[in-house]
Tab-separated table of C-alpha atoms and ligand atoms in Angstrom:
chain	number	residue	atom	x	y	z
A	1	MET	CA	17.310	26.676	-7.659
A	2	LEU	CA	15.869	23.548	-6.054
A	3	LYS	CA	17.874	20.375	-6.554
A	4	LEU	CA	16.365	16.965	-5.856
A	5	TYR	CA	17.880	13.507	-5.932
A	6	ASN	CA	16.110	11.559	-8.648
A	7	THR	CA	16.229	7.791	-8.071
A	8	LEU	CA	15.644	7.319	-11.790
A	9	LYS	CA	18.979	8.997	-12.602
A	10	ARG	CA	20.774	8.269	-9.321
A	11	LYS	CA	21.799	11.921	-9.060
A	12	LYS	CA	20.695	15.325	-7.922
A	13	GLU	CA	18.928	17.304	-10.606
A	14	GLU	CA	17.566	20.800	-10.838
A	15	PHE	CA	13.807	20.625	-10.433
A	16	LYS	CA	11.959	21.843	-13.515
A	17	PRO	CA	8.174	21.541	-13.438
A	18	ILE	CA	6.181	20.298	-16.414
A	19	ASP	CA	3.829	23.222	-15.944
A	20	GLU	CA	4.985	26.345	-14.087
A	21	LYS	CA	1.447	26.860	-12.819
A	22	GLU	CA	1.234	23.724	-10.702
A	23	VAL	CA	3.500	20.889	-9.589
A	24	GLY	CA	1.919	17.456	-9.272
A	25	ILE	CA	3.101	15.161	-6.468
A	26	TYR	CA	1.866	11.651	-5.816
A	27	SER	CA	2.877	9.967	-2.567
A	28	CYS	CA	2.261	6.325	-1.767
A	29	GLY	CA	0.104	6.569	1.302
A	30	PRO	CA	-1.103	4.237	4.014
A	31	THR	CA	-2.424	0.725	3.734
A	32	VAL	CA	-5.194	1.219	6.246
A	33	TYR	CA	-5.263	-2.108	8.088
A	34	TRP	CA	-3.411	-0.997	11.210
A	35	TYR	CA	-2.116	2.051	13.052
A	36	PRO	CA	0.658	3.821	11.159
A	37	HIS	CA	3.964	3.597	13.010
A	38	VAL	CA	6.804	6.055	13.458
A	39	GLY	CA	8.559	4.501	10.422
A	40	ASN	CA	5.656	5.365	8.129
A	41	MET	CA	5.706	8.847	9.621
A	42	LYS	CA	9.329	9.308	8.532
A	43	ALA	CA	8.172	8.804	4.921
A	44	TYR	CA	5.263	11.214	5.382
A	45	VAL	CA	7.383	13.917	7.054
A	46	PHE	CA	9.808	13.689	4.120
A	47	ALA	CA	6.986	14.129	1.567
A	48	ASP	CA	5.719	17.064	3.622
A	49	VAL	CA	9.116	18.782	3.659
A	50	LEU	CA	9.338	18.286	-0.112
A	51	LYS	CA	5.930	19.862	-0.613
A	52	ARG	CA	6.729	22.727	1.766
A	53	ALA	CA	10.058	23.338	0.000
A	54	LEU	CA	8.229	23.606	-3.328
A	55	LEU	CA	5.720	26.038	-1.833
A	56	TYR	CA	8.593	28.018	-0.274
A	57	ASN	CA	10.164	28.247	-3.723
A	58	GLY	CA	6.964	29.781	-5.055
A	59	PHE	CA	5.406	26.766	-6.774
A	60	LYS	CA	1.772	25.833	-6.479
A	61	VAL	CA	1.414	22.185	-5.573
A	62	LYS	CA	-1.260	19.569	-6.108
A	63	HIS	CA	-0.585	16.694	-3.733
A	64	VAL	CA	-2.283	13.320	-4.036
A	65	VAL	CA	-1.879	10.665	-1.326
A	66	ASN	CA	-3.545	7.348	-2.017
A	67	VAL	CA	-5.296	5.193	0.534
A	68	THR	CA	-4.782	1.482	-0.022
A	69	ASP	CA	-7.921	-0.246	1.182
A	70	VAL	CA	-7.817	-3.361	-0.990
A	71	GLY	CA	-5.352	-5.550	-2.870
A	72	HIS	CA	-2.185	-5.163	-0.771
A	73	LEU	CA	-1.262	-8.739	0.030
A	74	THR	CA	0.825	-9.863	2.968
A	75	SER	CA	3.677	-10.481	0.531
A	76	ASP	CA	4.626	-7.801	-2.020
A	77	ALA	CA	4.869	-10.622	-4.572
A	78	ASP	CA	1.133	-11.177	-5.096
A	79	GLU	CA	0.955	-13.932	-2.542
A	80	GLY	CA	-0.708	-14.366	0.804
A	81	GLU	CA	-3.818	-12.828	2.219
A	82	ASP	CA	-5.215	-9.369	1.539
A	83	LYS	CA	-4.106	-7.306	4.540
A	84	MET	CA	-7.526	-5.630	4.789
A	85	GLU	CA	-9.496	-8.877	4.691
A	86	LYS	CA	-7.174	-10.484	7.219
A	87	GLU	CA	-7.584	-7.674	9.758
A	88	ALA	CA	-11.355	-7.498	9.196
A	89	LYS	CA	-11.610	-11.192	10.041
A	90	LYS	CA	-9.396	-10.756	13.085
A	91	GLU	CA	-11.380	-7.827	14.476
A	92	GLY	CA	-14.778	-9.193	13.414
A	93	LYS	CA	-15.527	-6.036	11.391
A	94	THR	CA	-16.126	-5.205	7.750
A	95	ALA	CA	-13.144	-4.256	5.615
A	96	LYS	CA	-14.794	-0.856	5.145
A	97	GLU	CA	-14.977	-0.321	8.907
A	98	ILE	CA	-11.328	-1.304	9.265
A	99	ALA	CA	-10.348	1.109	6.481
A	100	GLU	CA	-12.332	3.981	7.982
A	101	PHE	CA	-10.954	3.439	11.466
A	102	TYR	CA	-7.283	3.272	10.483
A	103	LEU	CA	-7.604	6.083	7.939
A	104	LYS	CA	-8.819	8.272	10.796
A	105	ALA	CA	-5.817	7.203	12.887
A	106	TYR	CA	-3.491	8.143	10.009
A	107	LEU	CA	-5.144	11.535	9.456
A	108	SER	CA	-5.032	12.322	13.135
A	109	ASP	CA	-1.329	11.439	13.410
A	110	ILE	CA	-0.239	13.433	10.366
A	111	LYS	CA	-2.118	16.429	11.748
A	112	LYS	CA	-0.240	16.100	15.035
A	113	LEU	CA	3.006	16.139	13.056
A	114	ASN	CA	1.937	19.356	11.340
A	115	ILE	CA	1.940	17.613	7.971
A	116	LEU	CA	0.001	19.685	5.442
A	117	PRO	CA	-3.071	17.785	4.281
A	118	ALA	CA	-3.036	16.436	0.729
A	119	ASP	CA	-5.434	17.891	-1.810
A	120	ILE	CA	-6.941	14.466	-2.478
A	121	TYR	CA	-6.869	11.148	-0.629
A	122	PRO	CA	-8.249	8.757	-3.274
A	123	LYS	CA	-9.207	5.261	-2.141
A	124	ALA	CA	-8.420	2.172	-4.202
A	125	THR	CA	-11.927	0.748	-3.652
A	126	GLU	CA	-13.448	3.894	-5.145
A	127	HIS	CA	-11.388	3.633	-8.344
A	128	ILE	CA	-12.068	0.092	-9.494
A	129	LYS	CA	-13.437	1.317	-12.833
A	130	GLU	CA	-10.258	3.297	-13.593
A	131	GLN	CA	-8.079	0.314	-12.686
A	132	ILE	CA	-10.097	-2.024	-14.909
A	133	GLU	CA	-9.734	0.458	-17.789
A	134	ILE	CA	-5.933	0.426	-17.591
A	135	ILE	CA	-5.813	-3.373	-17.363
A	136	HIS	CA	-8.090	-3.489	-20.383
A	137	THR	CA	-5.738	-1.206	-22.335
A	138	LEU	CA	-2.730	-3.307	-21.312
A	139	GLU	CA	-4.549	-6.414	-22.470
A	140	LYS	CA	-5.388	-4.824	-25.826
A	141	LYS	CA	-1.747	-3.785	-26.266
A	142	GLY	CA	-0.536	-7.308	-25.533
A	143	TYR	CA	1.017	-6.699	-22.110
A	144	ALA	CA	-1.369	-8.870	-20.107
A	145	TYR	CA	-2.079	-12.573	-19.945
A	146	ARG	CA	-4.366	-14.841	-17.953
A	147	THR	CA	-3.306	-17.503	-15.441
A	148	ASP	CA	-5.390	-19.720	-13.166
A	149	ASP	CA	-5.452	-17.070	-10.432
A	150	GLY	CA	-5.516	-13.745	-12.240
A	151	ILE	CA	-4.491	-11.397	-15.021
A	152	TYR	CA	-0.749	-10.764	-15.057
A	153	TYR	CA	1.544	-8.172	-16.571
A	154	ASP	CA	4.127	-9.632	-18.911
A	155	THR	CA	7.327	-7.838	-17.881
A	156	SER	CA	9.266	-9.291	-20.816
A	157	LYS	CA	7.195	-7.091	-23.144
A	158	PHE	CA	8.278	-3.828	-21.511
A	159	LYS	CA	11.643	-2.812	-22.861
A	160	ASN	CA	13.016	-0.929	-19.893
A	161	TYR	CA	11.534	-3.017	-17.123
A	162	GLY	CA	13.525	-2.444	-13.935
A	163	LYS	CA	15.068	0.887	-15.030
A	164	LEU	CA	14.157	2.544	-11.732
A	165	ALA	CA	15.766	-0.170	-9.627
A	166	LYS	CA	18.744	-0.194	-12.051
A	167	LEU	CA	18.556	-3.958	-11.974
A	168	ASN	CA	18.713	-6.166	-14.981
A	169	LYS	CA	16.166	-8.922	-15.408
A	170	GLU	CA	18.479	-11.564	-13.957
A	171	GLU	CA	19.036	-9.535	-10.792
A	172	LEU	CA	15.332	-8.794	-10.454
A	173	LYS	CA	14.574	-12.479	-10.853
A	174	ALA	CA	17.122	-13.408	-8.228
A	175	GLY	CA	15.594	-10.917	-5.824
A	176	ALA	CA	12.029	-12.046	-6.350
A	177	ARG	CA	11.273	-15.081	-4.219
A	178	VAL	CA	7.950	-15.868	-5.793
A	179	GLU	CA	5.824	-18.831	-6.439
A	180	MET	CA	5.545	-19.093	-10.219
A	181	ARG	CA	2.262	-21.024	-10.575
A	182	GLU	CA	1.347	-20.179	-14.174
A	183	LYS	CA	3.319	-16.989	-14.315
A	184	LYS	CA	5.650	-16.697	-17.301
A	185	HIS	CA	8.432	-14.729	-15.599
A	186	ASN	CA	9.409	-14.178	-11.974
A	187	THR	CA	8.976	-10.445	-12.283
A	188	ASP	CA	5.461	-10.638	-13.799
A	189	PHE	CA	2.877	-9.290	-11.404
A	190	ALA	CA	-0.867	-9.391	-10.848
A	191	LEU	CA	-3.064	-6.721	-12.387
A	192	TRP	CA	-6.275	-8.446	-11.344
A	193	LYS	CA	-6.727	-11.389	-9.006
A	194	PHE	CA	-9.684	-13.771	-9.189
A	195	SER	CA	-11.676	-14.431	-6.046
A	196	GLU	CA	-10.692	-17.961	-5.036
A	197	SER	CA	-14.154	-18.776	-3.798
A	198	PRO	CA	-16.601	-16.117	-4.962
A	199	GLY	CA	-18.676	-14.703	-2.133
A	200	LYS	CA	-16.039	-15.445	0.496
A	201	ARG	CA	-14.071	-12.212	0.225
A	202	GLN	CA	-15.705	-9.049	1.521
A	203	GLN	CA	-14.282	-6.891	-1.251
A	204	GLU	CA	-14.705	-8.244	-4.788
A	205	TRP	CA	-15.930	-6.759	-8.036
A	206	GLU	CA	-17.170	-7.895	-11.428
A	207	SER	CA	-14.689	-7.349	-14.249
A	208	PRO	CA	-14.272	-8.419	-17.878
A	209	TRP	CA	-12.112	-11.279	-16.524
A	210	GLY	CA	-14.367	-12.442	-13.714
A	211	LEU	CA	-15.096	-11.667	-10.088
A	212	GLY	CA	-12.037	-10.478	-8.217
A	213	PHE	CA	-10.005	-7.523	-7.011
A	214	PRO	CA	-7.197	-5.341	-8.357
A	215	GLY	CA	-3.512	-6.022	-7.755
A	216	TRP	CA	-1.747	-3.585	-5.462
A	217	HIS	CA	0.329	-1.644	-8.010
A	218	ILE	CA	-2.447	-0.804	-10.453
A	219	GLU	CA	-4.241	1.478	-7.976
A	220	CYS	CA	-1.313	3.888	-7.900
A	221	SER	CA	-1.098	4.057	-11.702
A	222	ALA	CA	-4.847	4.594	-12.003
A	223	MET	CA	-5.248	7.194	-9.275
A	224	SER	CA	-2.088	9.192	-9.950
A	225	MET	CA	-2.919	9.517	-13.647
A	226	LYS	CA	-6.562	10.336	-12.939
A	227	TYR	CA	-5.702	13.257	-10.673
A	228	LEU	CA	-2.342	14.419	-12.030
A	229	GLY	CA	-2.392	13.418	-15.681
A	230	GLU	CA	-0.555	10.698	-17.594
A	231	HIS	CA	2.756	12.525	-17.224
A	232	PHE	CA	3.427	14.309	-13.960
A	233	ASP	CA	6.251	15.778	-11.901
A	234	ILE	CA	7.077	13.918	-8.689
A	235	HIS	CA	6.342	10.538	-7.151
A	236	THR	CA	7.443	9.716	-3.597
A	237	GLY	CA	7.547	6.699	-1.324
A	238	GLY	CA	9.765	4.699	0.971
A	239	GLU	CA	12.848	3.060	-0.564
A	240	ASP	CA	11.178	-0.360	-0.181
A	241	HIS	CA	9.007	0.608	-3.141
A	242	ILE	CA	11.859	0.966	-5.634
A	243	PRO	CA	12.343	-2.642	-6.822
A	244	VAL	CA	8.730	-3.813	-6.941
A	245	HIS	CA	5.893	-1.339	-6.433
A	246	HIS	CA	7.302	1.650	-8.285
A	247	THR	CA	9.068	-0.483	-10.886
A	248	ASN	CA	5.695	-2.029	-11.682
A	249	GLU	CA	3.848	1.280	-11.614
A	250	ILE	CA	6.214	2.584	-14.313
A	251	ALA	CA	5.815	-0.570	-16.424
A	252	GLN	CA	2.012	-0.446	-16.304
A	253	SER	CA	1.588	3.270	-16.811
A	254	GLU	CA	4.130	3.733	-19.576
A	255	ALA	CA	2.931	0.633	-21.453
A	256	ALA	CA	-0.674	1.842	-21.220
A	257	THR	CA	-0.081	5.449	-22.294
A	258	GLY	CA	3.087	5.229	-24.363
A	259	LYS	CA	4.330	8.292	-22.446
A	260	LYS	CA	6.909	8.903	-19.767
A	261	PHE	CA	5.074	8.474	-16.468
A	262	VAL	CA	6.955	10.555	-13.877
A	263	ASN	CA	9.904	12.947	-14.117
A	264	TYR	CA	11.298	12.767	-10.562
A	265	TRP	CA	11.180	9.700	-8.301
A	266	LEU	CA	12.088	10.495	-4.695
A	267	HIS	CA	12.541	7.870	-1.995
A	268	SER	CA	13.136	8.115	1.699
A	269	ALA	CA	15.293	5.672	3.623
A	270	PHE	CA	13.927	3.569	6.450
A	271	LEU	CA	13.428	4.167	10.077
A	272	THR	CA	15.174	1.262	11.731
A	273	PHE	CA	15.141	-0.170	15.208
A	274	LYS	CA	18.314	-1.960	16.301
A	275	GLY	CA	19.284	-1.899	12.637
A	276	GLU	CA	16.110	-3.620	11.362
A	277	LYS	CA	13.400	-1.932	9.275
A	278	VAL	CA	10.404	-1.006	11.394
A	279	SER	CA	7.335	-2.561	9.831
A	280	LYS	CA	3.625	-2.756	10.467
A	281	SER	CA	3.337	-6.383	9.486
A	282	THR	CA	5.888	-7.404	12.126
A	283	GLY	CA	3.997	-5.499	14.790
A	284	GLY	CA	5.314	-2.020	14.010
A	285	LEU	CA	6.980	-0.069	16.731
A	286	TYR	CA	5.560	2.983	18.421
A	287	THR	CA	2.763	5.082	17.044
A	288	ILE	CA	2.639	8.841	17.520
A	289	SER	CA	0.013	8.331	20.242
A	290	ASP	CA	2.262	5.819	22.022
A	291	LEU	CA	5.025	8.416	22.053
A	292	GLU	CA	2.643	11.035	23.423
A	293	GLY	CA	1.724	8.626	26.207
A	294	LEU	CA	5.424	8.373	27.049
A	295	GLY	CA	5.712	12.159	27.271
A	296	TYR	CA	7.104	12.925	23.786
A	297	LYS	CA	5.339	15.675	21.920
A	298	SER	CA	4.527	14.801	18.305
A	299	LEU	CA	6.484	17.787	17.060
A	300	ALA	CA	9.527	16.597	18.991
A	301	TYR	CA	9.279	13.468	16.835
A	302	ARG	CA	9.047	15.618	13.695
A	303	TYR	CA	12.142	17.491	14.871
A	304	PHE	CA	13.909	14.162	15.450
A	305	VAL	CA	13.145	13.110	11.852
A	306	LEU	CA	14.417	16.427	10.463
A	307	LEU	CA	17.803	15.879	12.097
A	308	THR	CA	18.651	13.132	9.578
A	309	HIS	CA	18.672	13.606	5.819
A	310	TYR	CA	15.710	11.796	4.262
A	311	ARG	CA	17.932	9.524	2.160
A	312	LYS	CA	19.765	8.269	5.240
A	313	PRO	CA	18.371	5.573	7.502
A	314	LEU	CA	17.419	6.753	10.949
A	315	ASP	CA	17.799	4.407	13.886
A	316	PHE	CA	15.030	4.787	16.380
A	317	SER	CA	15.490	4.469	20.117
A	318	LEU	CA	14.012	6.347	23.025
A	319	THR	CA	17.542	7.459	23.946
A	320	ASN	CA	18.009	9.000	20.483
A	321	LEU	CA	14.592	10.574	20.727
A	322	ASP	CA	15.366	11.942	24.205
A	323	ALA	CA	18.281	13.954	22.854
A	324	ALA	CA	16.067	15.465	20.132
A	325	LYS	CA	13.301	16.127	22.653
A	326	THR	CA	15.680	18.075	24.923
A	327	THR	CA	16.856	20.285	22.057
A	328	PHE	CA	13.316	20.761	20.803
A	329	GLU	CA	12.237	21.889	24.274
A	330	ARG	CA	15.130	24.323	24.417
A	331	ILE	CA	14.135	25.699	21.001
A	332	THR	CA	10.530	26.083	22.155
A	333	ARG	CA	11.602	27.853	25.349
A	334	LYS	CA	13.876	30.234	23.459
A	335	ILE	CA	11.181	31.040	20.909
A	336	LEU	CA	8.708	31.789	23.695
A	337	GLU	CA	11.252	34.145	25.263
A	338	LEU	CA	11.894	35.714	21.874
A	339	LYS	CA	8.190	36.385	21.432
A	340	LYS	CA	8.299	38.542	24.582
A	341	GLU	CA	11.605	40.271	23.824
A	342	HIS	CA	11.994	43.759	22.336
A	343	HIS	CA	15.679	43.727	21.530
A	344	LYS	CA	16.629	46.224	18.866
A	345	GLY	CA	19.669	44.786	17.148
A	346	LYS	CA	21.273	43.915	13.870
A	347	ASP	CA	19.245	42.681	10.938
A	348	SER	CA	20.921	39.396	10.002
A	349	THR	CA	17.940	38.081	8.032
A	350	ALA	CA	19.592	37.976	4.608
A	351	LYS	CA	22.664	36.088	5.813
A	352	TYR	CA	20.744	33.296	7.561
A	353	GLN	CA	17.991	33.097	4.986
A	354	LYS	CA	20.539	32.551	2.223
A	355	GLU	CA	22.213	29.789	4.205
A	356	PHE	CA	18.875	28.180	5.009
A	357	GLU	CA	17.695	28.233	1.395
A	358	LYS	CA	20.975	26.785	0.218
A	359	ALA	CA	20.478	23.840	2.590
A	360	ILE	CA	16.840	23.190	1.745
A	361	ASN	CA	17.364	23.588	-1.983
A	362	ASP	CA	20.226	21.120	-1.832
A	363	ASP	CA	18.012	18.017	-1.941
A	364	LEU	CA	16.143	18.985	1.246
A	365	ASN	CA	19.108	19.026	3.586
A	366	THR	CA	17.031	19.392	6.751
A	367	PRO	CA	19.854	18.636	9.249
A	368	LYS	CA	21.794	21.600	7.842
A	369	ALA	CA	18.646	23.755	7.663
A	370	VAL	CA	17.894	23.028	11.331
A	371	GLN	CA	21.459	24.020	12.215
A	372	VAL	CA	20.988	27.386	10.499
A	373	PHE	CA	17.640	27.821	12.269
A	374	ILE	CA	19.307	27.261	15.659
A	375	LYS	CA	22.256	29.489	14.786
A	376	ALA	CA	19.855	32.339	13.996
A	377	LEU	CA	17.839	31.649	17.158
A	378	ASP	CA	20.973	31.794	19.323
A	379	ASP	CA	22.337	34.984	17.729
A	380	PHE	CA	22.250	37.576	20.536
A	381	ASP	CA	22.867	40.563	18.277
A	382	PHE	CA	19.948	39.764	15.987
A	383	ASP	CA	16.972	42.139	16.297
A	384	SER	CA	14.283	40.117	18.082
A	385	LYS	CA	11.347	41.080	15.873
A	386	LYS	CA	13.267	40.411	12.662
A	387	LYS	CA	14.640	37.192	14.096
A	388	LEU	CA	11.181	35.878	14.904
A	389	ALA	CA	9.934	36.789	11.436
A	390	LEU	CA	12.849	34.895	9.887
A	391	LEU	CA	12.313	31.823	12.075
A	392	GLU	CA	8.647	31.782	11.083
A	393	LYS	CA	9.697	31.996	7.431
A	394	MET	CA	12.081	29.042	7.845
A	395	ASP	CA	9.314	27.205	9.624
A	396	GLU	CA	7.267	27.252	6.421
A	397	VAL	CA	9.580	24.392	5.435
A	398	LEU	CA	10.509	22.850	8.786
A	399	GLY	CA	6.933	22.804	10.085
A	400	LEU	CA	7.787	22.992	13.788
A	401	ASP	CA	4.801	25.288	14.263
A	402	VAL	CA	6.786	28.276	15.534
A	403	ALA	CA	3.801	30.623	15.146
A	404	ASN	CA	1.671	28.576	17.523
A	405	MET	CA	4.273	27.771	20.164
A	406	LYS	CA	2.661	28.741	23.441
A	407	GLU	CA	3.445	28.645	27.134
A	408	GLU	CA	2.254	25.355	28.393
A	409	LYS	CA	-0.238	25.653	31.174
A	410	ILE	CA	0.938	23.265	33.840
A	411	SER	CA	-1.061	22.624	36.944
A	412	VAL	CA	1.012	23.316	40.015
A	413	PRO	CA	0.046	21.237	43.073
A	414	ARG	CA	-0.879	23.208	46.182
A	415	ASP	CA	2.183	22.121	48.221
A	416	ILE	CA	4.488	23.301	45.409
A	417	GLN	CA	2.653	26.629	45.168
A	418	THR	CA	3.156	27.102	48.936
A	419	LEU	CA	6.895	26.533	48.471
A	420	ILE	CA	7.000	28.930	45.505
A	421	ASP	CA	5.279	31.632	47.577
A	422	ALA	CA	7.639	31.023	50.509
A	423	ARG	CA	10.642	31.328	48.175
A	424	GLU	CA	9.323	34.584	46.718
A	425	LYS	CA	8.967	35.962	50.244
A	426	LEU	CA	12.576	34.964	51.095
A	427	ARG	CA	13.806	36.576	47.874
A	428	LYS	CA	12.015	39.821	48.710
A	429	GLU	CA	13.768	39.714	52.093
A	430	LYS	CA	17.046	39.136	50.175
A	431	LYS	CA	17.595	35.810	51.959
A	432	TRP	CA	19.150	34.299	48.857
A	433	ALA	CA	20.666	31.181	50.430
A	434	ASP	CA	17.374	30.211	52.063
A	435	ALA	CA	15.532	30.870	48.792
A	436	ASP	CA	17.954	28.512	47.002
A	437	VAL	CA	17.266	25.761	49.526
A	438	VAL	CA	13.544	26.072	48.792
A	439	ARG	CA	14.230	26.008	45.049
A	440	GLU	CA	16.118	22.711	45.508
A	441	ARG	CA	13.158	21.246	47.429
A	442	ILE	CA	10.830	22.304	44.613
A	443	LYS	CA	13.191	20.672	42.111
A	444	GLU	CA	13.225	17.430	44.104
A	445	LYS	CA	9.461	17.418	43.769
A	446	GLY	CA	9.742	17.617	39.963
A	447	PHE	CA	9.367	21.340	39.184
A	448	LEU	CA	11.845	23.919	37.949
A	449	ILE	CA	11.679	27.637	38.660
A	450	LYS	CA	12.990	30.251	36.269
A	451	ASP	CA	12.963	33.811	37.516
A	452	THR	CA	11.705	36.218	34.864
A	453	PRO	CA	10.879	39.936	35.032
A	454	GLN	CA	7.218	38.858	35.132
A	455	GLY	CA	7.792	36.684	38.219
A	456	PRO	CA	8.701	33.027	38.734
A	457	HIS	CA	8.095	30.732	35.733
A	458	ILE	CA	7.355	27.098	36.566
A	459	GLU	CA	8.228	24.128	34.388
A	460	LYS	CA	8.114	20.397	34.850
A	461	ALA	CA	11.650	19.093	35.576
B	501	AMP	P1	2.269	1.165	4.071
B	501	AMP	O1	1.191	1.759	4.941
B	501	AMP	O2	2.884	-0.050	4.647
B	501	AMP	O3	1.763	0.944	2.662
B	501	AMP	O4	3.463	2.220	3.992
B	501	AMP	C1	3.281	3.585	3.846
B	501	AMP	C2	4.585	4.303	3.573
B	501	AMP	O5	5.498	4.130	4.656
B	501	AMP	C3	5.335	3.810	2.328
B	501	AMP	O6	5.836	4.925	1.627
B	501	AMP	C4	6.464	2.974	2.885
B	501	AMP	O7	7.546	2.940	2.016
B	501	AMP	C5	6.788	3.720	4.166
B	501	AMP	N1	7.434	2.896	5.203
B	501	AMP	C6	7.060	1.674	5.663
B	501	AMP	N2	7.905	1.249	6.643
B	501	AMP	C7	8.832	2.230	6.817
B	501	AMP	C8	9.984	2.393	7.679
B	501	AMP	N3	10.332	1.503	8.584
B	501	AMP	N4	10.690	3.542	7.553
B	501	AMP	C9	10.356	4.486	6.664
B	501	AMP	N5	9.298	4.392	5.830
B	501	AMP	C10	8.541	3.280	5.889
B	502	ZN	ZN1	1.802	3.266	-4.407
């Protein structure tokens, strides 16, 4: 039985799909105006673990991840510049070129993190018609009104506005530092924004209300419902989306359809740096490629993320990452050894598998699941073939790519090879002390030797 923490109810609930045949998940994806940072990746790794846990539990999954390529303004409160237009101006490119470039960067990074690809990556700019249709319905039903700069959603008309954030209207108002202009209520938000000076923006479309572009929230209502239906199972995102983006998605969708929008809302906590949220708009932090350049494998970063429960904030520092990297390297080494071993031992599969499933099915407790994984790996009595099969099974959820872990080919400089050969000769002559001196010299030069039945194994120190 899989239990998930539903933000809507503020408690863990047993997951029951709407349709046994297929679970629908919608994850708020990247705004493609800049490289995704390690903070974004925490949210994507969480959504991936969720999807993998559902697959592990025998569900079929349809996963939709949207691509925001228009309408996300520099402030979440419908103010400021469109992030896409701003970057296009800065780089002297078209908004479309910017979107394509940074979408590629996102896809490349999630692949490096062994994140399973979504079934569909719908783009906001390719669903303008669907967004206009919902706004039109909201207008007909009396939820929308016109101001000097756009069409707005009247939050006072939606009975349970703010139910996800568990805030009452007064609290939501207090939290929203917005310029009112002609808006009726602080919490009202843009469904459609008019182009201030037509022809100046790169991305603008004709609509029943005039030339303009969609507000940020409407894309997620339009695209999730198009691909998953008006009522679907799971919606994910970072916890920053609870009070505004997801609150508004619910208001729009439920007002338009008259149905419950989503059954389970799941949110991941932030990646922080020195206690502050890592964000793209403030320059981000590292990207996955940056980390690679510093010698951290992408999967070591995935492992680092798994060590903290998704609902807990994770403070990023290279020192914290170093500790995870060391353990991940030890795991990799031990799995490579295991792949060569033929130890006939006990079959402890059932015991560990039960423990692992208990952890994962308890609201995706990855830190506990990783502990069980390591416990099984370090169990000397465990039959090596059965152990490897179990670790690969657990990896269906953890995604550390156990099946493809390979010896890394490292190029050994000629002077080091000469020392290795000299040491081998000394060892054959049983001159152990001299051989150890040579090993130390090799270590000083940055290489480690491990003696295996197949001969010396060389690693970077
Ligand atoms: P964006 O590309 O800014 O639209 O964000 C994409 C996803 O990353 C959203 O689900 C955000 O909630 C999430 N996100 C943004 N910053 C962070 C952070 N520092 N830690 C964790 N998740 C984040
Ligand atoms: Zn969204």
